[in-house]
Amino acid sequence: MGTREMRPGDVRACAKVFAESLNASRRSRGLVPRAFVAAEDSIGHLLATDPGGAFVAEEDGDVVGFAQAARRERLWVLGKLFVLPSAQEIGIGKRLLDLAVAYGSDLPAGCICSTPDPRALRSYGQLAGCELHPMLTATGVPRREGIADATGIRAGTSADLEFAAEVDREIRQGTHGPDFEYLLEHDCTLFIVNARGYAFAGESGPQIVAALDDEAAADLLRACLHSCKDGADVQIPRIGGGHQWALRVALEAGLVISPGGALVIRNNRAASAAYLPDNVFC
């Protein structure tokens, strides 16, 4: 069993590890397995932007685990760390995590969107300087009639990305940078509240909501939910105790609230600010 830097030819195998690992976790919690159709794209994106932060673990030439970390100005992000169920409990995850952490060891801030897996929570919660914040998840088909109108919202363009970057710096200590372009290229809609916040929405609801005040964040979240197709099954993956504004919107939309993963932070306000992270880019 060995580790090495990820190569472009590993992306498909890593996407398979990602899906098998997540679906094993879902089954253990009584949830239906999912098809993670965008996994290859997001893995390929992180490999392109941060090849120095991408690693795989191999056994007999087969990829059995991988980790991807990204550097975004002053912020280190752990985008993905997954190991096949059959290769867990033998130290592979720790070796991959150590490599990923070293990639951002000189940066002052950090962020991880953890799954609910107890092993992941234990590992991330013990990282130096990190705080582990439990999160809730909201899922279901939104009841449009229950969602208040979003006021002061306009469609954004690439010209708004520098403003979005400034909001990121205030909350996370680093912009999403190339991740913004990835979201736009993958048919996400950018919403803007002038001088107050931004959000990206995809087919399954909000990808990122980031604002300088709770009221603007709530309106941006409503705009994301209104933008979903009728009957779409949406998910707000991480809502913390400091995000009461998001819980109110989720409840007015008729979504089901349940325990989720965690947001792990170091030296930033992402867990308490008017901010809902993306699952991959945090």
PDB file of C-alpha atoms in Angstrom:
ATOM      1  CA  MET A   1       0.000   0.000   0.000  1.00  0.00           C
ATOM      2  CA  GLY A   2       1.515   3.335  -1.067  1.00  0.00           C
ATOM      3  CA  THR A   3       0.626   6.954  -1.712  1.00  0.00           C
ATOM      4  CA  ARG A   4       1.613   9.261  -4.547  1.00  0.00           C
ATOM      5  CA  GLU A   5       0.547  12.462  -6.261  1.00  0.00           C
ATOM      6  CA  MET A   6      -2.669  12.220  -8.275  1.00  0.00           C
ATOM      7  CA  ARG A   7      -2.457  12.167 -12.060  1.00  0.00           C
ATOM      8  CA  PRO A   8      -5.161  13.038 -14.641  1.00  0.00           C
ATOM      9  CA  GLY A   9      -5.571   9.355 -15.429  1.00  0.00           C
ATOM     10  CA  ASP A  10      -6.671   8.726 -11.832  1.00  0.00           C
ATOM     11  CA  VAL A  11      -9.776  10.940 -11.959  1.00  0.00           C
ATOM     12  CA  ARG A  12     -12.242   8.231 -12.994  1.00  0.00           C
ATOM     13  CA  ALA A  13     -10.966   5.796 -10.369  1.00  0.00           C
ATOM     14  CA  CYS A  14     -11.165   8.520  -7.704  1.00  0.00           C
ATOM     15  CA  ALA A  15     -14.758   9.276  -8.698  1.00  0.00           C
ATOM     16  CA  LYS A  16     -15.567   5.592  -8.155  1.00  0.00           C
ATOM     17  CA  VAL A  17     -13.950   5.672  -4.699  1.00  0.00           C
ATOM     18  CA  PHE A  18     -15.908   8.846  -3.914  1.00  0.00           C
ATOM     19  CA  ALA A  19     -19.259   7.287  -4.874  1.00  0.00           C
ATOM     20  CA  GLU A  20     -18.648   3.946  -3.149  1.00  0.00           C
ATOM     21  CA  SER A  21     -17.463   5.572   0.064  1.00  0.00           C
ATOM     22  CA  LEU A  22     -20.309   8.083   0.271  1.00  0.00           C
ATOM     23  CA  ASN A  23     -22.962   5.522  -0.599  1.00  0.00           C
ATOM     24  CA  ALA A  24     -21.649   3.134   2.058  1.00  0.00           C
ATOM     25  CA  SER A  25     -22.032   5.981   4.549  1.00  0.00           C
ATOM     26  CA  ARG A  26     -25.542   6.704   3.271  1.00  0.00           C
ATOM     27  CA  ARG A  27     -26.594   3.068   3.596  1.00  0.00           C
ATOM     28  CA  SER A  28     -25.264   2.947   7.157  1.00  0.00           C
ATOM     29  CA  ARG A  29     -27.632   5.819   7.992  1.00  0.00           C
ATOM     30  CA  GLY A  30     -30.623   4.235   6.252  1.00  0.00           C
ATOM     31  CA  LEU A  31     -30.433   6.490   3.187  1.00  0.00           C
ATOM     32  CA  VAL A  32     -30.810   5.500  -0.449  1.00  0.00           C
ATOM     33  CA  PRO A  33     -27.571   5.425  -2.509  1.00  0.00           C
ATOM     34  CA  ARG A  34     -27.105   8.241  -5.006  1.00  0.00           C
ATOM     35  CA  ALA A  35     -25.455   8.660  -8.394  1.00  0.00           C
ATOM     36  CA  PHE A  36     -22.776  11.340  -8.021  1.00  0.00           C
ATOM     37  CA  VAL A  37     -22.697  12.424 -11.645  1.00  0.00           C
ATOM     38  CA  ALA A  38     -20.527  15.526 -11.153  1.00  0.00           C
ATOM     39  CA  ALA A  39     -17.782  13.783  -9.171  1.00  0.00           C
ATOM     40  CA  GLU A  40     -15.347  13.428 -12.066  1.00  0.00           C
ATOM     41  CA  ASP A  41     -15.752  17.094 -12.996  1.00  0.00           C
ATOM     42  CA  SER A  42     -15.098  18.421  -9.511  1.00  0.00           C
ATOM     43  CA  ILE A  43     -12.145  16.055  -8.953  1.00  0.00           C
ATOM     44  CA  GLY A  44     -10.678  17.121 -12.288  1.00  0.00           C
ATOM     45  CA  HIS A  45     -11.190  20.785 -11.417  1.00  0.00           C
ATOM     46  CA  LEU A  46      -9.342  20.533  -8.099  1.00  0.00           C
ATOM     47  CA  LEU A  47      -6.554  18.555  -9.742  1.00  0.00           C
ATOM     48  CA  ALA A  48      -6.174  21.298 -12.367  1.00  0.00           C
ATOM     49  CA  THR A  49      -6.103  24.169  -9.864  1.00  0.00           C
ATOM     50  CA  ASP A  50      -4.067  22.439  -7.128  1.00  0.00           C
ATOM     51  CA  PRO A  51      -2.093  19.478  -8.466  1.00  0.00           C
ATOM     52  CA  GLY A  52       0.264  19.775  -5.480  1.00  0.00           C
ATOM     53  CA  GLY A  53      -2.589  19.101  -3.070  1.00  0.00           C
ATOM     54  CA  ALA A  54      -3.966  15.953  -4.736  1.00  0.00           C
ATOM     55  CA  PHE A  55      -2.882  12.464  -3.631  1.00  0.00           C
ATOM     56  CA  VAL A  56      -3.973   8.863  -4.129  1.00  0.00           C
ATOM     57  CA  ALA A  57      -3.445   5.653  -2.192  1.00  0.00           C
ATOM     58  CA  GLU A  58      -2.878   2.486  -4.224  1.00  0.00           C
ATOM     59  CA  GLU A  59      -3.030  -1.233  -3.572  1.00  0.00           C
ATOM     60  CA  ASP A  60      -1.722  -3.577  -6.275  1.00  0.00           C
ATOM     61  CA  GLY A  61      -1.981  -0.711  -8.772  1.00  0.00           C
ATOM     62  CA  ASP A  62      -5.609   0.125  -7.960  1.00  0.00           C
ATOM     63  CA  VAL A  63      -6.684   3.436  -6.409  1.00  0.00           C
ATOM     64  CA  VAL A  64      -8.317   2.753  -3.045  1.00  0.00           C
ATOM     65  CA  GLY A  65      -8.345   6.264  -1.605  1.00  0.00           C
ATOM     66  CA  PHE A  66      -7.618   9.889  -2.445  1.00  0.00           C
ATOM     67  CA  ALA A  67      -7.414  13.371  -0.949  1.00  0.00           C
ATOM     68  CA  GLN A  68      -7.593  16.808  -2.533  1.00  0.00           C
ATOM     69  CA  ALA A  69      -6.720  20.078  -0.840  1.00  0.00           C
ATOM     70  CA  ALA A  70      -6.770  23.588  -2.292  1.00  0.00           C
ATOM     71  CA  ARG A  71      -5.064  26.879  -1.486  1.00  0.00           C
ATOM     72  CA  ARG A  72      -7.301  29.943  -1.784  1.00  0.00           C
ATOM     73  CA  GLU A  73      -5.294  33.017  -0.759  1.00  0.00           C
ATOM     74  CA  ARG A  74      -4.937  32.770   3.059  1.00  0.00           C
ATOM     75  CA  LEU A  75      -7.293  29.789   3.252  1.00  0.00           C
ATOM     76  CA  TRP A  76      -6.546  26.056   3.049  1.00  0.00           C
ATOM     77  CA  VAL A  77      -9.518  23.879   2.026  1.00  0.00           C
ATOM     78  CA  LEU A  78      -9.830  20.099   2.214  1.00  0.00           C
ATOM     79  CA  GLY A  79     -12.096  19.452  -0.744  1.00  0.00           C
ATOM     80  CA  LYS A  80     -12.247  15.648  -0.703  1.00  0.00           C
ATOM     81  CA  LEU A  81     -10.851  12.736   1.308  1.00  0.00           C
ATOM     82  CA  PHE A  82     -12.374   9.320   0.663  1.00  0.00           C
ATOM     83  CA  VAL A  83     -11.276   5.694   1.048  1.00  0.00           C
ATOM     84  CA  LEU A  84     -12.994   2.572  -0.261  1.00  0.00           C
ATOM     85  CA  PRO A  85     -14.958   0.801   2.501  1.00  0.00           C
ATOM     86  CA  SER A  86     -12.846  -2.336   1.966  1.00  0.00           C
ATOM     87  CA  ALA A  87      -9.631  -0.357   2.612  1.00  0.00           C
ATOM     88  CA  GLN A  88     -10.711   1.557   5.705  1.00  0.00           C
ATOM     89  CA  GLU A  89      -9.448   1.144   9.281  1.00  0.00           C
ATOM     90  CA  ILE A  90      -5.834   0.457   8.236  1.00  0.00           C
ATOM     91  CA  GLY A  91      -4.433   3.991   8.310  1.00  0.00           C
ATOM     92  CA  ILE A  92      -4.872   5.041   4.674  1.00  0.00           C
ATOM     93  CA  GLY A  93      -7.108   7.973   5.524  1.00  0.00           C
ATOM     94  CA  LYS A  94      -4.602   9.327   8.049  1.00  0.00           C
ATOM     95  CA  ARG A  95      -1.741   9.134   5.561  1.00  0.00           C
ATOM     96  CA  LEU A  96      -3.783  10.990   2.960  1.00  0.00           C
ATOM     97  CA  LEU A  97      -4.925  13.574   5.500  1.00  0.00           C
ATOM     98  CA  ASP A  98      -1.357  14.230   6.626  1.00  0.00           C
ATOM     99  CA  LEU A  99      -0.316  14.892   3.023  1.00  0.00           C
ATOM    100  CA  ALA A 100      -3.281  17.195   2.405  1.00  0.00           C
ATOM    101  CA  VAL A 101      -2.704  19.142   5.641  1.00  0.00           C
ATOM    102  CA  ALA A 102       0.981  19.647   4.801  1.00  0.00           C
ATOM    103  CA  TYR A 103      -0.065  21.273   1.502  1.00  0.00           C
ATOM    104  CA  GLY A 104      -1.575  24.196   3.438  1.00  0.00           C
ATOM    105  CA  SER A 105       0.541  24.170   6.584  1.00  0.00           C
ATOM    106  CA  ASP A 106       1.767  27.738   5.993  1.00  0.00           C
ATOM    107  CA  LEU A 107      -1.708  29.233   5.591  1.00  0.00           C
ATOM    108  CA  PRO A 108      -3.416  30.820   8.644  1.00  0.00           C
ATOM    109  CA  ALA A 109      -7.006  29.718   7.963  1.00  0.00           C
ATOM    110  CA  GLY A 110      -8.669  26.455   7.076  1.00  0.00           C
ATOM    111  CA  CYS A 111     -12.041  24.895   6.235  1.00  0.00           C
ATOM    112  CA  ILE A 112     -13.388  21.355   5.833  1.00  0.00           C
ATOM    113  CA  CYS A 113     -16.921  20.184   5.069  1.00  0.00           C
ATOM    114  CA  SER A 114     -17.002  16.837   6.855  1.00  0.00           C
ATOM    115  CA  THR A 115     -19.388  13.949   6.303  1.00  0.00           C
ATOM    116  CA  PRO A 116     -21.219  12.614   9.393  1.00  0.00           C
ATOM    117  CA  ASP A 117     -18.808   9.651   9.550  1.00  0.00           C
ATOM    118  CA  PRO A 118     -17.581   9.444  13.170  1.00  0.00           C
ATOM    119  CA  ARG A 119     -14.054   8.622  12.003  1.00  0.00           C
ATOM    120  CA  ALA A 120     -13.895  11.736   9.848  1.00  0.00           C
ATOM    121  CA  LEU A 121     -15.284  13.906  12.632  1.00  0.00           C
ATOM    122  CA  ARG A 122     -12.702  12.548  15.064  1.00  0.00           C
ATOM    123  CA  SER A 123      -9.801  13.066  12.648  1.00  0.00           C
ATOM    124  CA  TYR A 124     -10.741  16.577  11.607  1.00  0.00           C
ATOM    125  CA  GLY A 125     -11.711  17.684  15.102  1.00  0.00           C
ATOM    126  CA  GLN A 126      -8.221  16.807  16.343  1.00  0.00           C
ATOM    127  CA  LEU A 127      -6.371  18.902  13.762  1.00  0.00           C
ATOM    128  CA  ALA A 128      -4.315  21.668  15.369  1.00  0.00           C
ATOM    129  CA  GLY A 129      -6.240  24.911  15.824  1.00  0.00           C
ATOM    130  CA  CYS A 130      -9.468  23.564  14.317  1.00  0.00           C
ATOM    131  CA  GLU A 131     -13.018  23.922  15.658  1.00  0.00           C
ATOM    132  CA  LEU A 132     -15.667  21.322  14.814  1.00  0.00           C
ATOM    133  CA  HIS A 133     -19.178  22.739  14.375  1.00  0.00           C
ATOM    134  CA  PRO A 134     -22.082  20.251  14.086  1.00  0.00           C
ATOM    135  CA  MET A 135     -24.499  21.019  11.262  1.00  0.00           C
ATOM    136  CA  LEU A 136     -28.046  20.183  10.200  1.00  0.00           C
ATOM    137  CA  THR A 137     -29.237  19.272   6.706  1.00  0.00           C
ATOM    138  CA  ALA A 138     -32.467  20.414   5.048  1.00  0.00           C
ATOM    139  CA  THR A 139     -33.918  18.282   2.245  1.00  0.00           C
ATOM    140  CA  GLY A 140     -37.103  17.835   0.241  1.00  0.00           C
ATOM    141  CA  VAL A 141     -39.255  19.449  -2.433  1.00  0.00           C
ATOM    142  CA  PRO A 142     -39.773  23.130  -1.538  1.00  0.00           C
ATOM    143  CA  ARG A 143     -43.322  24.436  -1.127  1.00  0.00           C
ATOM    144  CA  ARG A 144     -43.056  27.563  -3.258  1.00  0.00           C
ATOM    145  CA  GLU A 145     -46.159  29.073  -1.732  1.00  0.00           C
ATOM    146  CA  GLY A 146     -44.468  29.051   1.646  1.00  0.00           C
ATOM    147  CA  ILE A 147     -41.314  30.832   0.542  1.00  0.00           C
ATOM    148  CA  ALA A 148     -41.424  34.600   0.913  1.00  0.00           C
ATOM    149  CA  ASP A 149     -40.406  36.723  -2.057  1.00  0.00           C
ATOM    150  CA  ALA A 150     -36.714  37.526  -2.239  1.00  0.00           C
ATOM    151  CA  THR A 151     -36.240  41.295  -2.375  1.00  0.00           C
ATOM    152  CA  GLY A 152     -33.359  43.282  -3.809  1.00  0.00           C
ATOM    153  CA  ILE A 153     -31.957  40.305  -5.724  1.00  0.00           C
ATOM    154  CA  ARG A 154     -30.536  40.524  -9.224  1.00  0.00           C
ATOM    155  CA  ALA A 155     -28.848  38.066 -11.545  1.00  0.00           C
ATOM    156  CA  GLY A 156     -25.088  38.244 -11.347  1.00  0.00           C
ATOM    157  CA  THR A 157     -22.413  38.042 -14.031  1.00  0.00           C
ATOM    158  CA  SER A 158     -18.678  37.452 -14.107  1.00  0.00           C
ATOM    159  CA  ALA A 159     -18.303  41.183 -13.453  1.00  0.00           C
ATOM    160  CA  ASP A 160     -19.635  40.550  -9.917  1.00  0.00           C
ATOM    161  CA  LEU A 161     -17.033  37.963  -8.998  1.00  0.00           C
ATOM    162  CA  GLU A 162     -14.593  40.445  -7.463  1.00  0.00           C
ATOM    163  CA  PHE A 163     -17.351  41.650  -5.130  1.00  0.00           C
ATOM    164  CA  ALA A 164     -18.093  38.014  -4.251  1.00  0.00           C
ATOM    165  CA  ALA A 165     -14.383  37.529  -3.564  1.00  0.00           C
ATOM    166  CA  GLU A 166     -14.414  40.427  -1.097  1.00  0.00           C
ATOM    167  CA  VAL A 167     -17.329  38.859   0.771  1.00  0.00           C
ATOM    168  CA  ASP A 168     -15.384  35.579   0.892  1.00  0.00           C
ATOM    169  CA  ARG A 169     -12.317  37.305   2.305  1.00  0.00           C
ATOM    170  CA  GLU A 170     -14.376  38.890   5.051  1.00  0.00           C
ATOM    171  CA  ILE A 171     -15.893  35.534   6.065  1.00  0.00           C
ATOM    172  CA  ARG A 172     -13.344  32.846   5.113  1.00  0.00           C
ATOM    173  CA  GLN A 173     -10.018  34.702   4.708  1.00  0.00           C
ATOM    174  CA  GLY A 174      -9.887  33.622   1.084  1.00  0.00           C
ATOM    175  CA  THR A 175     -11.906  33.821  -2.091  1.00  0.00           C
ATOM    176  CA  HIS A 176     -13.247  30.808  -3.972  1.00  0.00           C
ATOM    177  CA  GLY A 177     -11.306  32.137  -6.980  1.00  0.00           C
ATOM    178  CA  PRO A 178     -11.337  29.532  -9.784  1.00  0.00           C
ATOM    179  CA  ASP A 179     -14.172  27.670  -8.054  1.00  0.00           C
ATOM    180  CA  PHE A 180     -16.498  30.537  -9.006  1.00  0.00           C
ATOM    181  CA  GLU A 181     -15.682  29.960 -12.662  1.00  0.00           C
ATOM    182  CA  TYR A 182     -16.273  26.235 -12.241  1.00  0.00           C
ATOM    183  CA  LEU A 183     -19.752  26.856 -10.827  1.00  0.00           C
ATOM    184  CA  LEU A 184     -20.657  29.244 -13.660  1.00  0.00           C
ATOM    185  CA  GLU A 185     -19.390  26.779 -16.261  1.00  0.00           C
ATOM    186  CA  HIS A 186     -21.571  24.059 -14.693  1.00  0.00           C
ATOM    187  CA  ASP A 187     -24.843  25.931 -15.126  1.00  0.00           C
ATOM    188  CA  CYS A 188     -25.089  27.456 -11.663  1.00  0.00           C
ATOM    189  CA  THR A 189     -26.924  30.775 -11.346  1.00  0.00           C
ATOM    190  CA  LEU A 190     -25.243  33.679  -9.566  1.00  0.00           C
ATOM    191  CA  PHE A 191     -27.463  35.944  -7.456  1.00  0.00           C
ATOM    192  CA  ILE A 192     -26.364  39.297  -6.044  1.00  0.00           C
ATOM    193  CA  VAL A 193     -27.642  41.662  -3.361  1.00  0.00           C
ATOM    194  CA  ASN A 194     -25.716  44.830  -4.107  1.00  0.00           C
ATOM    195  CA  ALA A 195     -22.978  45.554  -1.557  1.00  0.00           C
ATOM    196  CA  ARG A 196     -24.351  42.869   0.793  1.00  0.00           C
ATOM    197  CA  GLY A 197     -23.900  39.334  -0.550  1.00  0.00           C
ATOM    198  CA  TYR A 198     -24.018  36.698  -3.261  1.00  0.00           C
ATOM    199  CA  ALA A 199     -25.217  33.129  -3.827  1.00  0.00           C
ATOM    200  CA  PHE A 200     -24.794  30.356  -6.366  1.00  0.00           C
ATOM    201  CA  ALA A 201     -27.737  28.058  -7.076  1.00  0.00           C
ATOM    202  CA  GLY A 202     -27.732  24.758  -8.928  1.00  0.00           C
ATOM    203  CA  GLU A 203     -30.403  22.229  -9.817  1.00  0.00           C
ATOM    204  CA  SER A 204     -30.569  20.940  -6.251  1.00  0.00           C
ATOM    205  CA  GLY A 205     -30.639  24.302  -4.534  1.00  0.00           C
ATOM    206  CA  PRO A 206     -27.984  26.573  -3.051  1.00  0.00           C
ATOM    207  CA  GLN A 207     -24.341  25.833  -3.693  1.00  0.00           C
ATOM    208  CA  ILE A 208     -22.968  28.789  -1.727  1.00  0.00           C
ATOM    209  CA  VAL A 209     -24.719  31.588   0.181  1.00  0.00           C
ATOM    210  CA  ALA A 210     -22.461  34.345   1.514  1.00  0.00           C
ATOM    211  CA  ALA A 211     -23.548  37.717   2.863  1.00  0.00           C
ATOM    212  CA  LEU A 212     -22.529  40.474   5.229  1.00  0.00           C
ATOM    213  CA  ASP A 213     -25.841  40.337   7.128  1.00  0.00           C
ATOM    214  CA  ASP A 214     -28.500  37.745   7.926  1.00  0.00           C
ATOM    215  CA  GLU A 215     -31.343  39.479   6.100  1.00  0.00           C
ATOM    216  CA  ALA A 216     -29.471  39.544   2.796  1.00  0.00           C
ATOM    217  CA  ALA A 217     -28.426  35.897   3.268  1.00  0.00           C
ATOM    218  CA  ALA A 218     -32.040  34.830   3.886  1.00  0.00           C
ATOM    219  CA  ASP A 219     -33.212  36.590   0.724  1.00  0.00           C
ATOM    220  CA  LEU A 220     -30.410  35.005  -1.283  1.00  0.00           C
ATOM    221  CA  LEU A 221     -31.376  31.565   0.024  1.00  0.00           C
ATOM    222  CA  ARG A 222     -35.012  32.216  -0.941  1.00  0.00           C
ATOM    223  CA  ALA A 223     -33.873  33.209  -4.437  1.00  0.00           C
ATOM    224  CA  CYS A 224     -31.939  29.930  -4.718  1.00  0.00           C
ATOM    225  CA  LEU A 225     -35.008  27.904  -3.717  1.00  0.00           C
ATOM    226  CA  HIS A 226     -37.300  29.853  -6.055  1.00  0.00           C
ATOM    227  CA  SER A 227     -34.881  29.169  -8.921  1.00  0.00           C
ATOM    228  CA  CYS A 228     -35.178  25.370  -8.630  1.00  0.00           C
ATOM    229  CA  LYS A 229     -37.364  23.514 -11.090  1.00  0.00           C
ATOM    230  CA  ASP A 230     -40.836  22.518  -9.939  1.00  0.00           C
ATOM    231  CA  GLY A 231     -40.679  19.222  -8.079  1.00  0.00           C
ATOM    232  CA  ALA A 232     -36.891  19.321  -7.700  1.00  0.00           C
ATOM    233  CA  ASP A 233     -35.518  17.509  -4.656  1.00  0.00           C
ATOM    234  CA  VAL A 234     -33.274  20.101  -3.027  1.00  0.00           C
ATOM    235  CA  GLN A 235     -30.670  19.969  -0.313  1.00  0.00           C
ATOM    236  CA  ILE A 236     -29.116  22.549   1.980  1.00  0.00           C
ATOM    237  CA  PRO A 237     -26.269  20.384   3.247  1.00  0.00           C
ATOM    238  CA  ARG A 238     -24.957  22.407   6.207  1.00  0.00           C
ATOM    239  CA  ILE A 239     -26.923  24.747   8.463  1.00  0.00           C
ATOM    240  CA  GLY A 240     -25.325  25.544  11.821  1.00  0.00           C
ATOM    241  CA  GLY A 241     -26.672  26.835  15.101  1.00  0.00           C
ATOM    242  CA  GLY A 242     -25.553  30.311  14.107  1.00  0.00           C
ATOM    243  CA  HIS A 243     -27.642  30.155  10.934  1.00  0.00           C
ATOM    244  CA  GLN A 244     -31.131  30.646  12.345  1.00  0.00           C
ATOM    245  CA  TRP A 245     -31.987  32.764   9.302  1.00  0.00           C
ATOM    246  CA  ALA A 246     -31.376  29.691   7.086  1.00  0.00           C
ATOM    247  CA  LEU A 247     -33.389  27.396   9.350  1.00  0.00           C
ATOM    248  CA  ARG A 248     -36.354  29.774   9.168  1.00  0.00           C
ATOM    249  CA  VAL A 249     -36.213  29.809   5.357  1.00  0.00           C
ATOM    250  CA  ALA A 250     -35.866  26.007   5.192  1.00  0.00           C
ATOM    251  CA  LEU A 251     -38.867  25.546   7.475  1.00  0.00           C
ATOM    252  CA  GLU A 252     -41.038  28.021   5.582  1.00  0.00           C
ATOM    253  CA  ALA A 253     -40.169  26.053   2.424  1.00  0.00           C
ATOM    254  CA  GLY A 254     -41.379  22.840   4.105  1.00  0.00           C
ATOM    255  CA  LEU A 255     -37.982  21.130   3.991  1.00  0.00           C
ATOM    256  CA  VAL A 256     -37.146  18.298   6.393  1.00  0.00           C
ATOM    257  CA  ILE A 257     -34.444  19.085   8.959  1.00  0.00           C
ATOM    258  CA  SER A 258     -32.137  16.261  10.025  1.00  0.00           C
ATOM    259  CA  PRO A 259     -28.645  15.808  11.489  1.00  0.00           C
ATOM    260  CA  GLY A 260     -25.899  16.425   8.959  1.00  0.00           C
ATOM    261  CA  GLY A 261     -22.128  16.505   8.808  1.00  0.00           C
ATOM    262  CA  ALA A 262     -19.950  19.207  10.281  1.00  0.00           C
ATOM    263  CA  LEU A 263     -18.087  22.333   9.288  1.00  0.00           C
ATOM    264  CA  VAL A 264     -14.520  22.363  10.537  1.00  0.00           C
ATOM    265  CA  ILE A 265     -12.837  25.757  10.618  1.00  0.00           C
ATOM    266  CA  ARG A 266      -9.538  27.330  11.597  1.00  0.00           C
ATOM    267  CA  ASN A 267      -9.231  31.099  12.088  1.00  0.00           C
ATOM    268  CA  ASN A 268     -12.308  32.189  10.154  1.00  0.00           C
ATOM    269  CA  ARG A 269     -16.006  32.945  10.673  1.00  0.00           C
ATOM    270  CA  ALA A 270     -17.574  30.503   8.211  1.00  0.00           C
ATOM    271  CA  ALA A 271     -19.465  28.594  10.933  1.00  0.00           C
ATOM    272  CA  SER A 272     -21.119  31.650  12.469  1.00  0.00           C
ATOM    273  CA  ALA A 273     -21.325  34.236   9.672  1.00  0.00           C
ATOM    274  CA  ALA A 274     -24.197  34.566   7.197  1.00  0.00           C
ATOM    275  CA  TYR A 275     -22.658  31.790   5.153  1.00  0.00           C
ATOM    276  CA  LEU A 276     -23.690  28.377   3.823  1.00  0.00           C
ATOM    277  CA  PRO A 277     -20.721  26.449   2.344  1.00  0.00           C
ATOM    278  CA  ASP A 278     -20.428  24.384  -0.777  1.00  0.00           C
ATOM    279  CA  ASN A 279     -19.907  20.660  -0.166  1.00  0.00           C
ATOM    280  CA  VAL A 280     -16.649  20.537  -2.131  1.00  0.00           C
ATOM    281  CA  PHE A 281     -15.230  24.058  -2.154  1.00  0.00           C
ATOM    282  CA  CYS A 282     -16.389  24.987   1.403  1.00  0.00           C
TER     283      CYS A 282
END
